[in-house]
PDB file of C-alpha atoms and ligand atoms in Angstrom:
ATOM      1  CA  UNK A1359       0.000   0.000   0.000  1.00 98.00           C
ATOM      2  CA  UNK A1360       1.103   3.593  -0.606  1.00 98.00           C
ATOM      3  CA  UNK A1361       0.489   6.557   1.685  1.00 99.00           C
ATOM      4  CA  UNK A1362       0.759  10.237   0.927  1.00 99.00           C
ATOM      5  CA  UNK A1363       1.727  12.163   4.057  1.00 99.00           C
ATOM      6  CA  UNK A1364       1.234  15.926   3.934  1.00 99.00           C
ATOM      7  CA  UNK A1365       3.330  17.882   6.423  1.00 98.00           C
ATOM      8  CA  UNK A1366       1.361  21.090   6.707  1.00 98.00           C
ATOM      9  CA  UNK A1367       3.362  23.256   9.088  1.00 98.00           C
ATOM     10  CA  UNK A1368       5.807  25.853   7.807  1.00 98.00           C
ATOM     11  CA  UNK A1369       8.314  24.448  10.321  1.00 98.00           C
ATOM     12  CA  UNK A1370      10.215  21.578   8.685  1.00 97.00           C
ATOM     13  CA  UNK A1371      11.873  20.702  11.972  1.00 97.00           C
ATOM     14  CA  UNK A1372       8.688  21.220  13.950  1.00 98.00           C
ATOM     15  CA  UNK A1373       6.350  18.982  15.874  1.00 98.00           C
ATOM     16  CA  UNK A1374       3.951  17.910  13.158  1.00 98.00           C
ATOM     17  CA  UNK A1375       6.880  17.129  10.838  1.00 98.00           C
ATOM     18  CA  UNK A1376       8.266  14.931  13.623  1.00 98.00           C
ATOM     19  CA  UNK A1377       4.940  13.075  13.827  1.00 98.00           C
ATOM     20  CA  UNK A1378       4.857  12.773  10.028  1.00 99.00           C
ATOM     21  CA  UNK A1379       8.329  11.199  10.008  1.00 98.00           C
ATOM     22  CA  UNK A1380       7.358   8.799  12.814  1.00 98.00           C
ATOM     23  CA  UNK A1381       4.198   7.678  10.975  1.00 99.00           C
ATOM     24  CA  UNK A1382       6.243   7.268   7.784  1.00 99.00           C
ATOM     25  CA  UNK A1383       8.725   5.019   9.631  1.00 98.00           C
ATOM     26  CA  UNK A1384       5.860   2.939  11.015  1.00 98.00           C
ATOM     27  CA  UNK A1385       4.330   2.506   7.570  1.00 99.00           C
ATOM     28  CA  UNK A1386       7.711   1.436   6.176  1.00 98.00           C
ATOM     29  CA  UNK A1387       8.191  -1.032   9.043  1.00 98.00           C
ATOM     30  CA  UNK A1388       4.868  -2.609   8.087  1.00 98.00           C
ATOM     31  CA  UNK A1389       6.105  -2.977   4.516  1.00 98.00           C
ATOM     32  CA  UNK A1390       4.153  -0.082   3.016  1.00 98.00           C
ATOM     33  CA  UNK A1391       5.379   2.724   0.816  1.00 98.00           C
ATOM     34  CA  UNK A1392       5.033   6.254   2.162  1.00 98.00           C
ATOM     35  CA  UNK A1393       6.243   9.682   1.206  1.00 98.00           C
ATOM     36  CA  UNK A1394       6.179  12.981   3.050  1.00 98.00           C
ATOM     37  CA  UNK A1395       5.364  16.087   1.052  1.00 98.00           C
ATOM     38  CA  UNK A1396       5.664  19.525   2.634  1.00 98.00           C
ATOM     39  CA  UNK A1397       2.659  21.626   1.771  1.00 98.00           C
ATOM     40  CA  UNK A1398       4.858  24.715   1.472  1.00 98.00           C
ATOM     41  CA  UNK A1399       6.788  23.037  -1.350  1.00 98.00           C
ATOM     42  CA  UNK A1400       3.730  22.541  -3.551  1.00 98.00           C
ATOM     43  CA  UNK A1401       1.365  25.404  -2.710  1.00 98.00           C
ATOM     44  CA  UNK A1402       2.018  28.974  -3.751  1.00 98.00           C
ATOM     45  CA  UNK A1403      -1.526  30.369  -3.690  1.00 98.00           C
ATOM     46  CA  UNK A1404      -4.996  29.918  -2.274  1.00 98.00           C
ATOM     47  CA  UNK A1405      -7.817  28.602  -4.414  1.00 97.00           C
ATOM     48  CA  UNK A1406      -8.998  31.353  -6.739  1.00 97.00           C
ATOM     49  CA  UNK A1407     -12.322  31.886  -8.493  1.00 96.00           C
ATOM     50  CA  UNK A1408     -12.071  28.948 -10.921  1.00 93.00           C
ATOM     51  CA  UNK A1409     -14.547  30.488 -13.339  1.00 91.00           C
ATOM     52  CA  UNK A1410     -12.165  33.362 -13.987  1.00 93.00           C
ATOM     53  CA  UNK A1411      -8.882  31.617 -13.298  1.00 93.00           C
ATOM     54  CA  UNK A1412      -9.274  28.289 -15.114  1.00 95.00           C
ATOM     55  CA  UNK A1413      -7.398  27.954 -18.441  1.00 96.00           C
ATOM     56  CA  UNK A1414      -9.363  27.468 -21.656  1.00 95.00           C
ATOM     57  CA  UNK A1415      -8.387  23.763 -21.649  1.00 95.00           C
ATOM     58  CA  UNK A1416      -9.997  23.428 -18.215  1.00 94.00           C
ATOM     59  CA  UNK A1417      -6.734  23.162 -16.302  1.00 95.00           C
ATOM     60  CA  UNK A1418      -5.874  25.136 -13.196  1.00 95.00           C
ATOM     61  CA  UNK A1419      -3.803  28.168 -14.082  1.00 96.00           C
ATOM     62  CA  UNK A1420      -1.940  28.404 -10.773  1.00 97.00           C
ATOM     63  CA  UNK A1421       1.629  27.523 -11.622  1.00 96.00           C
ATOM     64  CA  UNK A1422       2.946  25.588  -8.669  1.00 98.00           C
ATOM     65  CA  UNK A1423       3.473  22.010  -7.542  1.00 98.00           C
ATOM     66  CA  UNK A1424      -0.084  21.256  -6.468  1.00 98.00           C
ATOM     67  CA  UNK A1425      -1.133  19.618  -9.728  1.00 98.00           C
ATOM     68  CA  UNK A1426       1.697  17.071  -9.574  1.00 98.00           C
ATOM     69  CA  UNK A1427       1.233  16.492  -5.857  1.00 98.00           C
ATOM     70  CA  UNK A1428      -2.514  16.006  -6.125  1.00 98.00           C
ATOM     71  CA  UNK A1429      -2.852  14.129  -9.414  1.00 98.00           C
ATOM     72  CA  UNK A1430       0.487  12.336  -9.378  1.00 98.00           C
ATOM     73  CA  UNK A1431       0.958  11.506  -5.703  1.00 98.00           C
ATOM     74  CA  UNK A1432      -2.214  11.996  -3.650  1.00 98.00           C
ATOM     75  CA  UNK A1433      -4.706  10.358  -6.012  1.00 98.00           C
ATOM     76  CA  UNK A1434      -2.760   7.151  -6.684  1.00 98.00           C
ATOM     77  CA  UNK A1435      -2.142   6.623  -2.927  1.00 98.00           C
ATOM     78  CA  UNK A1436      -4.201   4.194  -0.863  1.00 98.00           C
ATOM     79  CA  UNK A1437      -3.798   6.284   2.251  1.00 98.00           C
ATOM     80  CA  UNK A1438      -3.591   9.956   3.166  1.00 99.00           C
ATOM     81  CA  UNK A1439      -2.178  11.255   6.442  1.00 99.00           C
ATOM     82  CA  UNK A1440      -2.341  14.961   7.223  1.00 99.00           C
ATOM     83  CA  UNK A1441       0.079  16.340   9.814  1.00 99.00           C
ATOM     84  CA  UNK A1442      -0.871  19.787  11.036  1.00 99.00           C
ATOM     85  CA  UNK A1443      -0.306  22.079  13.967  1.00 98.00           C
ATOM     86  CA  UNK A1444      -3.430  23.460  15.599  1.00 98.00           C
ATOM     87  CA  UNK A1445      -3.693  27.069  14.500  1.00 98.00           C
ATOM     88  CA  UNK A1446      -6.481  29.095  16.081  1.00 98.00           C
ATOM     89  CA  UNK A1447      -8.360  25.886  16.958  1.00 98.00           C
ATOM     90  CA  UNK A1448      -8.338  24.809  13.347  1.00 98.00           C
ATOM     91  CA  UNK A1449      -5.966  23.257  10.823  1.00 98.00           C
ATOM     92  CA  UNK A1450      -3.093  25.224   9.303  1.00 98.00           C
ATOM     93  CA  UNK A1451      -3.871  27.354   6.258  1.00 98.00           C
ATOM     94  CA  UNK A1452      -1.548  25.077   4.291  1.00 98.00           C
ATOM     95  CA  UNK A1453      -3.676  22.009   4.955  1.00 98.00           C
ATOM     96  CA  UNK A1454      -6.916  23.878   4.343  1.00 98.00           C
ATOM     97  CA  UNK A1455      -5.522  25.208   1.057  1.00 98.00           C
ATOM     98  CA  UNK A1456      -4.528  21.701  -0.002  1.00 98.00           C
ATOM     99  CA  UNK A1457      -8.137  20.635   0.480  1.00 98.00           C
ATOM    100  CA  UNK A1458      -9.547  23.784  -1.148  1.00 98.00           C
ATOM    101  CA  UNK A1459      -7.363  23.448  -4.239  1.00 98.00           C
ATOM    102  CA  UNK A1460      -8.748  19.950  -4.878  1.00 98.00           C
ATOM    103  CA  UNK A1461     -11.933  21.723  -5.925  1.00 97.00           C
ATOM    104  CA  UNK A1462     -10.458  22.843  -9.243  1.00 97.00           C
ATOM    105  CA  UNK A1463      -9.896  19.193 -10.225  1.00 97.00           C
ATOM    106  CA  UNK A1464     -13.147  17.825  -8.825  1.00 97.00           C
ATOM    107  CA  UNK A1465     -15.328  20.466 -10.502  1.00 96.00           C
ATOM    108  CA  UNK A1466     -17.071  19.328 -13.669  1.00 95.00           C
ATOM    109  CA  UNK A1467     -15.200  21.915 -15.752  1.00 94.00           C
ATOM    110  CA  UNK A1468     -11.931  20.033 -15.273  1.00 96.00           C
ATOM    111  CA  UNK A1469     -11.347  17.548 -18.136  1.00 95.00           C
ATOM    112  CA  UNK A1470     -10.602  14.570 -15.864  1.00 95.00           C
ATOM    113  CA  UNK A1471     -13.131  15.364 -13.123  1.00 97.00           C
ATOM    114  CA  UNK A1472     -14.944  11.973 -13.202  1.00 97.00           C
ATOM    115  CA  UNK A1473     -11.687  10.044 -12.806  1.00 98.00           C
ATOM    116  CA  UNK A1474     -10.539  12.377 -10.028  1.00 98.00           C
ATOM    117  CA  UNK A1475     -13.774  11.911  -8.102  1.00 98.00           C
ATOM    118  CA  UNK A1476     -13.439   8.154  -8.424  1.00 98.00           C
ATOM    119  CA  UNK A1477      -9.797   8.145  -7.319  1.00 98.00           C
ATOM    120  CA  UNK A1478     -10.478  10.357  -4.309  1.00 98.00           C
ATOM    121  CA  UNK A1479     -12.833   7.759  -2.834  1.00 98.00           C
ATOM    122  CA  UNK A1480     -11.931   4.809  -0.669  1.00 97.00           C
ATOM    123  CA  UNK A1481      -8.678   5.997   0.909  1.00 98.00           C
ATOM    124  CA  UNK A1482      -7.767   5.416   4.513  1.00 98.00           C
ATOM    125  CA  UNK A1483      -7.226   8.807   6.120  1.00 98.00           C
ATOM    126  CA  UNK A1484      -5.334   9.735   9.273  1.00 98.00           C
ATOM    127  CA  UNK A1485      -4.548  12.884  11.210  1.00 98.00           C
ATOM    128  CA  UNK A1486      -1.446  13.909  13.164  1.00 99.00           C
ATOM    129  CA  UNK A1487      -1.836  16.957  15.374  1.00 98.00           C
ATOM    130  CA  UNK A1488       0.495  19.052  17.455  1.00 98.00           C
ATOM    131  CA  UNK A1489      -0.670  21.773  19.790  1.00 98.00           C
ATOM    132  CA  UNK A1490       0.320  23.842  22.768  1.00 98.00           C
ATOM    133  CA  UNK A1491      -2.932  23.299  24.619  1.00 98.00           C
ATOM    134  CA  UNK A1492      -4.164  19.991  25.938  1.00 98.00           C
ATOM    135  CA  UNK A1493      -7.882  20.486  26.487  1.00 97.00           C
ATOM    136  CA  UNK A1494      -9.781  17.833  24.508  1.00 93.00           C
ATOM    137  CA  UNK A1495     -11.905  20.080  22.312  1.00 97.00           C
ATOM    138  CA  UNK A1496      -8.994  22.228  21.076  1.00 98.00           C
ATOM    139  CA  UNK A1497      -8.721  19.743  18.187  1.00 98.00           C
ATOM    140  CA  UNK A1498     -12.435  18.999  17.834  1.00 98.00           C
ATOM    141  CA  UNK A1499     -12.968  21.287  14.833  1.00 98.00           C
ATOM    142  CA  UNK A1500     -10.178  19.646  12.845  1.00 98.00           C
ATOM    143  CA  UNK A1501     -11.257  16.123  13.734  1.00 98.00           C
ATOM    144  CA  UNK A1502     -14.802  16.973  12.744  1.00 98.00           C
ATOM    145  CA  UNK A1503     -13.702  18.453   9.424  1.00 98.00           C
ATOM    146  CA  UNK A1504     -11.640  15.370   8.598  1.00 98.00           C
ATOM    147  CA  UNK A1505     -14.575  13.136   9.470  1.00 98.00           C
ATOM    148  CA  UNK A1506     -16.845  15.140   7.153  1.00 98.00           C
ATOM    149  CA  UNK A1507     -14.233  15.032   4.383  1.00 98.00           C
ATOM    150  CA  UNK A1508     -14.106  11.248   4.768  1.00 98.00           C
ATOM    151  CA  UNK A1509     -17.879  10.921   4.757  1.00 97.00           C
ATOM    152  CA  UNK A1510     -18.119  13.096   1.640  1.00 98.00           C
ATOM    153  CA  UNK A1511     -15.405  11.215  -0.259  1.00 98.00           C
ATOM    154  CA  UNK A1512     -16.323   7.701   0.920  1.00 97.00           C
ATOM    155  CA  UNK A1513     -13.008   7.476   2.717  1.00 98.00           C
ATOM    156  CA  UNK A1514     -12.279   5.814   6.053  1.00 98.00           C
ATOM    157  CA  UNK A1515     -11.141   8.028   8.918  1.00 98.00           C
ATOM    158  CA  UNK A1516      -8.686   5.757  10.691  1.00 98.00           C
ATOM    159  CA  UNK A1517      -7.983   8.067  13.632  1.00 98.00           C
ATOM    160  CA  UNK A1518      -5.773  10.788  15.033  1.00 98.00           C
ATOM    161  CA  UNK A1519      -2.609  11.103  17.099  1.00 98.00           C
ATOM    162  CA  UNK A1520      -2.011  14.322  19.004  1.00 98.00           C
ATOM    163  CA  UNK A1521       1.123  15.517  20.751  1.00 98.00           C
ATOM    164  CA  UNK A1522       1.653  18.529  22.962  1.00 98.00           C
ATOM    165  CA  UNK A1523       4.465  20.995  22.521  1.00 98.00           C
ATOM    166  CA  UNK A1524       5.158  24.508  21.366  1.00 98.00           C
ATOM    167  CA  UNK A1525       8.839  24.972  20.606  1.00 98.00           C
ATOM    168  CA  UNK A1526      10.019  23.035  17.560  1.00 97.00           C
ATOM    169  CA  UNK A1527      10.602  19.396  18.410  1.00 95.00           C
ATOM    170  CA  UNK A1528       9.224  19.874  21.912  1.00 97.00           C
ATOM    171  CA  UNK A1529       6.687  17.065  21.593  1.00 98.00           C
ATOM    172  CA  UNK A1530       9.653  14.713  22.043  1.00 98.00           C
ATOM    173  CA  UNK A1531       9.281  15.645  25.737  1.00 98.00           C
ATOM    174  CA  UNK A1532       5.553  14.854  25.858  1.00 98.00           C
ATOM    175  CA  UNK A1533       5.404  11.912  28.292  1.00 98.00           C
ATOM    176  CA  UNK A1534       2.527  10.377  26.328  1.00 98.00           C
ATOM    177  CA  UNK A1535       5.118   9.666  23.591  1.00 98.00           C
ATOM    178  CA  UNK A1536       3.252  11.032  20.562  1.00 98.00           C
ATOM    179  CA  UNK A1537       6.099  10.113  18.207  1.00 98.00           C
ATOM    180  CA  UNK A1538       5.912   6.508  19.410  1.00 98.00           C
ATOM    181  CA  UNK A1539       2.141   6.554  18.993  1.00 98.00           C
ATOM    182  CA  UNK A1540       2.473   8.058  15.505  1.00 99.00           C
ATOM    183  CA  UNK A1541       4.933   5.326  14.578  1.00 98.00           C
ATOM    184  CA  UNK A1542       2.517   2.678  15.852  1.00 98.00           C
ATOM    185  CA  UNK A1543      -0.288   4.479  14.010  1.00 98.00           C
ATOM    186  CA  UNK A1544       1.752   4.154  10.814  1.00 98.00           C
ATOM    187  CA  UNK A1545       2.537   0.499  11.458  1.00 98.00           C
ATOM    188  CA  UNK A1546      -1.146  -0.340  11.905  1.00 98.00           C
ATOM    189  CA  UNK A1547      -2.559   2.233   9.485  1.00 98.00           C
ATOM    190  CA  UNK A1548      -3.893  -0.310   7.020  1.00 98.00           C
ATOM    191  CA  UNK A1549      -4.902  -2.930   9.577  1.00 98.00           C
ATOM    192  CA  UNK A1550      -6.422  -1.067  12.513  1.00 97.00           C
ATOM    193  CA  UNK A1551     -10.125  -1.182  13.219  1.00 96.00           C
ATOM    194  CA  UNK A1552     -11.978   1.887  11.943  1.00 97.00           C
ATOM    195  CA  UNK A1553     -15.761   1.783  12.261  1.00 95.00           C
ATOM    196  CA  UNK A1554     -18.535   4.246  11.510  1.00 93.00           C
ATOM    197  CA  UNK A1555     -21.762   2.279  11.634  1.00 94.00           C
ATOM    198  CA  UNK A1556     -25.141   3.042  10.191  1.00 93.00           C
ATOM    199  CA  UNK A1557     -28.250   1.600  11.807  1.00 96.00           C
ATOM    200  CA  UNK A1558     -28.434  -1.230   9.298  1.00 97.00           C
ATOM    201  CA  UNK A1559     -24.712  -2.085   9.164  1.00 95.00           C
ATOM    202  CA  UNK A1560     -24.408  -5.865   9.565  1.00 94.00           C
ATOM    203  CA  UNK A1561     -22.323  -6.570  12.695  1.00 93.00           C
ATOM    204  CA  UNK A1562     -21.870  -9.185  15.359  1.00 91.00           C
ATOM    205  CA  UNK A1563     -22.520  -7.093  18.485  1.00 90.00           C
ATOM    206  CA  UNK A1564     -18.963  -7.572  19.711  1.00 96.00           C
ATOM    207  CA  UNK A1565     -16.056  -5.350  18.775  1.00 96.00           C
ATOM    208  CA  UNK A1566     -13.185  -7.811  19.279  1.00 94.00           C
ATOM    209  CA  UNK A1567     -13.247 -11.473  18.292  1.00 84.00           C
TER     210      UNK A1567
HETATM  211  C1  FMN B1004      -0.576  30.995  14.223  1.00 68.91           C
HETATM  212  C2  FMN B1004      -0.552  30.028  15.363  1.00 68.91           C
HETATM  213  C3  FMN B1004      -1.726  29.700  15.989  1.00 68.91           C
HETATM  214  C4  FMN B1004      -1.736  28.768  17.020  1.00 68.91           C
HETATM  215  N1  FMN B1004      -2.945  28.436  17.604  1.00 68.91           N
HETATM  216  C5  FMN B1004      -2.963  27.479  18.560  1.00 68.91           C
HETATM  217  C6  FMN B1004      -4.207  27.083  19.153  1.00 68.91           C
HETATM  218  O1  FMN B1004      -5.275  27.565  18.818  1.00 68.91           O
HETATM  219  N2  FMN B1004      -4.184  26.115  20.101  1.00 68.91           N
HETATM  220  C7  FMN B1004      -3.008  25.507  20.484  1.00 68.91           C
HETATM  221  O2  FMN B1004      -3.052  24.618  21.316  1.00 68.91           O
HETATM  222  N3  FMN B1004      -1.818  25.868  19.938  1.00 68.91           N
HETATM  223  C8  FMN B1004      -1.771  26.832  18.993  1.00 68.91           C
HETATM  224  N4  FMN B1004      -0.567  27.191  18.428  1.00 68.91           N
HETATM  225  C9  FMN B1004       0.659  26.473  18.829  1.00 68.91           C
HETATM  226  C10 FMN B1004       1.021  25.345  17.859  1.00 68.91           C
HETATM  227  O3  FMN B1004      -0.070  24.500  17.619  1.00 68.91           O
HETATM  228  C11 FMN B1004       2.166  24.520  18.438  1.00 68.91           C
HETATM  229  O4  FMN B1004       3.285  25.347  18.650  1.00 68.91           O
HETATM  230  C12 FMN B1004       2.531  23.359  17.559  1.00 68.91           C
HETATM  231  O5  FMN B1004       3.323  22.441  18.261  1.00 68.91           O
HETATM  232  C13 FMN B1004       3.296  23.816  16.322  1.00 68.91           C
HETATM  233  O6  FMN B1004       3.513  22.698  15.498  1.00 68.91           O
HETATM  234  P1  FMN B1004       4.696  22.699  14.383  1.00 68.91           P
HETATM  235  O7  FMN B1004       5.989  22.636  15.174  1.00 68.91           O
HETATM  236  O8  FMN B1004       4.442  21.514  13.572  1.00 68.91           O
HETATM  237  O9  FMN B1004       4.591  23.976  13.627  1.00 68.91           O
HETATM  238  C14 FMN B1004      -0.529  28.161  17.435  1.00 68.91           C
HETATM  239  C15 FMN B1004       0.668  28.519  16.812  1.00 68.91           C
HETATM  240  C16 FMN B1004       0.662  29.441  15.799  1.00 68.91           C
HETATM  241  C17 FMN B1004       1.974  29.826  15.143  1.00 68.91           C
END
């Protein structure tokens, strides 16, 4: 299996990048392919008004690395892990922009929209969070947004790992060992139980065999 990991903090030696690297190691240990892409390397602009901005051939006219990252690396992957700091009780602008820019390729005016929609579905999705504050709902908005993204795209939200720290690399001192948990998260990313039942989902009534 292949996983696309988006490191969405501007700090390359920061806390979410540390979690991204740990998850990547765990995926590799389990025999999976994984690559980390820094959002800052592929995004140079927010989503614009596609109706005005789109080229006559239907392609996005923003000249940066998003097209290659999205079409060439995100879409073919079986898994997607987003690593973001909590910024103002939400995700970083980099991560939000990555999601927003998908719109240009999903919209019917893009020539390969039907294939894109199909390829977006069915991925396993994970979240790695770093924050200064520890209260449980500080991350609730991000978790909720990821869950809605997964519902909308028929993806599976596998779960989240959060570490606490502020200075770059400080989550290494978090006694709950977020890097270790992120590594384990990566190792079990394609095997761990992830359920989101509907009333008529066939199930045994027990969670563990
Ligand atoms: C613009 C900005 C907004 C932030 N907002 C929050 C916040 O709302 N809650 C919080 O717990 N930490 C907040 N922080 C702290 C970061 O989440 C924290 O330092 C995190 O570990 C940074 O991760 P990074 O090293 O991957 O950049 C904020 C930091 C910045 C720069």
